[in-house]
PDB file of C-alpha atoms in Angstrom:
ATOM      1  CA  MET A   1     -13.536 -15.463 -17.044  1.00 47.00           C
ATOM      2  CA  LEU A   2     -10.091 -16.066 -16.760  1.00 53.00           C
ATOM      3  CA  THR A   3      -9.127 -19.653 -17.845  1.00 47.00           C
ATOM      4  CA  ARG A   4      -6.369 -21.541 -18.152  1.00 48.00           C
ATOM      5  CA  LYS A   5      -6.303 -23.104 -21.220  1.00 47.00           C
ATOM      6  CA  THR A   6      -6.439 -20.886 -24.562  1.00 46.00           C
ATOM      7  CA  LYS A   7      -7.456 -21.840 -28.229  1.00 47.00           C
ATOM      8  CA  LYS A   8      -6.278 -22.930 -30.979  1.00 55.00           C
ATOM      9  CA  ARG A   9      -2.355 -20.605 -32.169  1.00 57.00           C
ATOM     10  CA  GLY A  10      -4.734 -18.421 -34.820  1.00 63.00           C
ATOM     11  CA  GLU A  11      -7.602 -17.301 -32.704  1.00 79.00           C
ATOM     12  CA  THR A  12      -7.964 -14.296 -29.997  1.00 85.00           C
ATOM     13  CA  THR A  13     -11.067 -14.053 -27.586  1.00 92.00           C
ATOM     14  CA  PRO A  14     -12.245 -10.179 -27.255  1.00 94.00           C
ATOM     15  CA  GLU A  15     -10.928 -11.211 -23.431  1.00 94.00           C
ATOM     16  CA  GLN A  16      -6.869 -11.676 -24.664  1.00 95.00           C
ATOM     17  CA  LEU A  17      -7.411  -9.034 -26.550  1.00 96.00           C
ATOM     18  CA  GLN A  18      -8.152  -5.762 -23.828  1.00 97.00           C
ATOM     19  CA  ILE A  19      -6.180  -8.118 -21.038  1.00 97.00           C
ATOM     20  CA  GLY A  20      -3.238  -8.184 -23.751  1.00 97.00           C
ATOM     21  CA  ALA A  21      -4.028  -4.050 -24.347  1.00 97.00           C
ATOM     22  CA  ARG A  22      -3.958  -3.939 -20.900  1.00 97.00           C
ATOM     23  CA  ILE A  23      -0.999  -5.630 -20.164  1.00 98.00           C
ATOM     24  CA  ARG A  24       1.266  -3.156 -23.331  1.00 97.00           C
ATOM     25  CA  GLU A  25      -0.882  -0.269 -21.327  1.00 97.00           C
ATOM     26  CA  LEU A  26       1.013  -0.966 -17.576  1.00 96.00           C
ATOM     27  CA  ARG A  27       3.818  -1.636 -19.702  1.00 96.00           C
ATOM     28  CA  GLU A  28       4.035   1.953 -21.027  1.00 96.00           C
ATOM     29  CA  ILE A  29       2.595   3.856 -17.642  1.00 94.00           C
ATOM     30  CA  LEU A  30       5.970   2.509 -16.506  1.00 94.00           C
ATOM     31  CA  ASP A  31       7.823   3.411 -19.392  1.00 96.00           C
ATOM     32  CA  LEU A  32       9.028   0.581 -20.479  1.00 97.00           C
ATOM     33  CA  THR A  33      10.594  -1.193 -24.004  1.00 97.00           C
ATOM     34  CA  GLN A  34       9.659  -5.183 -23.664  1.00 98.00           C
ATOM     35  CA  ASP A  35      12.691  -6.426 -22.866  1.00 98.00           C
ATOM     36  CA  GLN A  36      13.136  -4.628 -20.219  1.00 97.00           C
ATOM     37  CA  PHE A  37       9.320  -5.617 -19.014  1.00 98.00           C
ATOM     38  CA  ALA A  38       9.845  -9.306 -19.655  1.00 98.00           C
ATOM     39  CA  GLU A  39      13.372  -8.649 -17.511  1.00 98.00           C
ATOM     40  CA  LYS A  40      11.375  -7.188 -14.734  1.00 96.00           C
ATOM     41  CA  ILE A  41       8.781  -9.831 -15.494  1.00 96.00           C
ATOM     42  CA  GLY A  42      11.263 -12.999 -15.335  1.00 96.00           C
ATOM     43  CA  VAL A  43       9.932 -13.966 -19.251  1.00 97.00           C
ATOM     44  CA  SER A  44      11.035 -13.429 -22.677  1.00 97.00           C
ATOM     45  CA  ARG A  45      10.097 -10.831 -24.879  1.00 97.00           C
ATOM     46  CA  GLY A  46       8.660 -12.600 -27.119  1.00 97.00           C
ATOM     47  CA  ALA A  47       6.176 -14.272 -24.491  1.00 97.00           C
ATOM     48  CA  VAL A  48       5.379 -10.233 -24.204  1.00 98.00           C
ATOM     49  CA  GLY A  49       4.752  -9.478 -27.529  1.00 97.00           C
ATOM     50  CA  ASN A  50       2.539 -12.485 -27.508  1.00 97.00           C
ATOM     51  CA  TRP A  51       0.651 -11.650 -23.999  1.00 97.00           C
ATOM     52  CA  GLU A  52      -0.133  -7.614 -26.129  1.00 97.00           C
ATOM     53  CA  ILE A  53      -1.575  -9.190 -28.625  1.00 96.00           C
ATOM     54  CA  GLY A  54      -3.965 -11.432 -27.385  1.00 95.00           C
ATOM     55  CA  TRP A  55      -1.870 -14.727 -26.444  1.00 93.00           C
ATOM     56  CA  GLY A  56      -0.663 -16.670 -23.556  1.00 87.00           C
ATOM     57  CA  ALA A  57      -1.887 -14.087 -21.573  1.00 92.00           C
ATOM     58  CA  LYS A  58      -2.694 -17.258 -18.388  1.00 93.00           C
ATOM     59  CA  LEU A  59      -3.684 -16.506 -15.239  1.00 94.00           C
ATOM     60  CA  GLU A  60       0.285 -17.338 -14.385  1.00 94.00           C
ATOM     61  CA  ASN A  61       1.584 -14.573 -16.519  1.00 95.00           C
ATOM     62  CA  LEU A  62      -0.699 -12.034 -14.386  1.00 96.00           C
ATOM     63  CA  GLN A  63       0.066 -13.279 -11.434  1.00 95.00           C
ATOM     64  CA  ARG A  64       3.378 -12.921 -12.164  1.00 95.00           C
ATOM     65  CA  ILE A  65       2.675  -9.164 -14.389  1.00 97.00           C
ATOM     66  CA  VAL A  66       0.906  -8.216 -10.374  1.00 94.00           C
ATOM     67  CA  MET A  67       3.533  -9.662  -7.831  1.00 94.00           C
ATOM     68  CA  GLU A  68       6.720  -7.412  -9.924  1.00 94.00           C
ATOM     69  CA  THR A  69       4.681  -5.328 -10.473  1.00 93.00           C
ATOM     70  CA  ASP A  70       2.256  -4.313  -8.336  1.00 87.00           C
ATOM     71  CA  CYS A  71      -0.859  -2.577 -10.257  1.00 91.00           C
ATOM     72  CA  SER A  72      -4.055  -3.852  -9.408  1.00 91.00           C
ATOM     73  CA  PHE A  73      -5.072  -7.507 -10.624  1.00 93.00           C
ATOM     74  CA  ASP A  74      -8.324  -6.866 -11.017  1.00 93.00           C
ATOM     75  CA  TRP A  75      -7.668  -4.411 -13.394  1.00 94.00           C
ATOM     76  CA  LEU A  76      -5.230  -6.392 -15.516  1.00 96.00           C
ATOM     77  CA  ALA A  77      -7.568  -9.606 -15.471  1.00 95.00           C
ATOM     78  CA  THR A  78     -10.710  -7.507 -15.756  1.00 95.00           C
ATOM     79  CA  GLY A  79     -10.640  -4.194 -16.711  1.00 95.00           C
ATOM     80  CA  LYS A  80     -12.220  -2.842 -12.773  1.00 93.00           C
ATOM     81  CA  GLY A  81     -11.024   0.019 -11.326  1.00 90.00           C
ATOM     82  CA  VAL A  82      -7.243   1.552 -12.149  1.00 90.00           C
ATOM     83  CA  PRO A  83      -4.429   0.073 -12.272  1.00 92.00           C
ATOM     84  CA  TYR A  84      -2.534   1.795  -9.548  1.00 87.00           C
ATOM     85  CA  PRO A  85      -5.615   2.293  -7.035  1.00 80.00           C
ATOM     86  CA  ALA A  86      -5.236   5.570  -4.831  1.00 77.00           C
ATOM     87  CA  HIS A  87      -4.438   4.461  -1.574  1.00 72.00           C
ATOM     88  CA  GLY A  88      -6.549   6.779   0.857  1.00 72.00           C
ATOM     89  CA  ILE A  89      -6.048   8.971   4.462  1.00 77.00           C
ATOM     90  CA  ASP A  90      -7.710   6.416   6.284  1.00 74.00           C
ATOM     91  CA  TYR A  91      -4.869   3.601   4.654  1.00 71.00           C
ATOM     92  CA  ALA A  92      -2.063   6.443   4.534  1.00 76.00           C
ATOM     93  CA  ILE A  93      -3.042   7.131   8.466  1.00 78.00           C
ATOM     94  CA  SER A  94      -3.149   2.736   9.062  1.00 75.00           C
ATOM     95  CA  GLN A  95       1.143   2.639   8.030  1.00 74.00           C
ATOM     96  CA  LEU A  96       1.776   5.027  10.226  1.00 80.00           C
ATOM     97  CA  PRO A  97       2.599   3.264  13.893  1.00 86.00           C
ATOM     98  CA  PRO A  98       0.479   3.795  16.519  1.00 84.00           C
ATOM     99  CA  GLU A  99       1.915   6.161  19.017  1.00 84.00           C
ATOM    100  CA  ASP A 100       1.902   9.136  16.180  1.00 87.00           C
ATOM    101  CA  ARG A 101      -1.316   7.954  14.477  1.00 85.00           C
ATOM    102  CA  ASP A 102      -3.198   8.827  17.498  1.00 86.00           C
ATOM    103  CA  ASP A 103      -1.921  11.996  17.756  1.00 88.00           C
ATOM    104  CA  LEU A 104      -2.824  12.341  15.109  1.00 89.00           C
ATOM    105  CA  ILE A 105      -6.114  11.561  14.690  1.00 86.00           C
ATOM    106  CA  LEU A 106      -6.732  13.655  18.009  1.00 89.00           C
ATOM    107  CA  ASP A 107      -4.395  16.668  15.573  1.00 91.00           C
ATOM    108  CA  ILE A 108      -7.146  16.341  12.740  1.00 90.00           C
ATOM    109  CA  LYS A 109     -10.246  15.946  15.426  1.00 91.00           C
ATOM    110  CA  ALA A 110      -9.236  19.715  16.932  1.00 93.00           C
ATOM    111  CA  MET A 111      -8.975  20.793  13.244  1.00 94.00           C
ATOM    112  CA  VAL A 112     -12.553  19.720  12.713  1.00 93.00           C
ATOM    113  CA  LYS A 113     -14.221  21.200  15.872  1.00 93.00           C
ATOM    114  CA  ARG A 114     -12.009  24.540  14.600  1.00 93.00           C
ATOM    115  CA  ARG A 115     -13.453  24.246  11.729  1.00 92.00           C
ATOM    116  CA  GLN A 116     -16.793  23.953  12.740  1.00 93.00           C
ATOM    117  CA  GLU A 117     -16.368  26.841  14.931  1.00 91.00           C
ATOM    118  CA  LYS A 118     -15.756  28.900  11.611  1.00 89.00           C
ATOM    119  CA  TYR A 119     -18.624  27.946   9.974  1.00 86.00           C
ATOM    120  CA  LYS A 120     -20.490  27.956  13.267  1.00 86.00           C
ATOM    121  CA  ALA A 121     -19.537  32.188  13.246  1.00 86.00           C
ATOM    122  CA  LYS A 122     -19.767  33.130   9.690  1.00 82.00           C
ATOM    123  CA  SER A 123     -23.550  31.602   9.797  1.00 80.00           C
ATOM    124  CA  SER A 124     -24.406  33.570  12.671  1.00 72.00           C
TER     125      SER A 124
END
């Protein structure tokens, strides 16, 4: 589990190294230099460099990265999942205004019914 304290300078844990690798991977996904990433996050380039080698990536730092890049906290902190999870169709539909959502659901139901009838006719 990620803690707020780090070991003495010169010691890194495997977890810290893995978090550092994910920070670097995220920066590369965003196609940013350490300087550009640091500016986006609001820290120094040295801080980013330290994080990438497993130093000083505390909980507050990870939260800041997530807030500024909109990446997955679970992925950044634990490696579970993906940096930017794809939202499914349910999420996309939920983002529509209610009146559009209702019309779309009716359209989808009609499409499914036509498809079912098509396959029923083929199997007969």
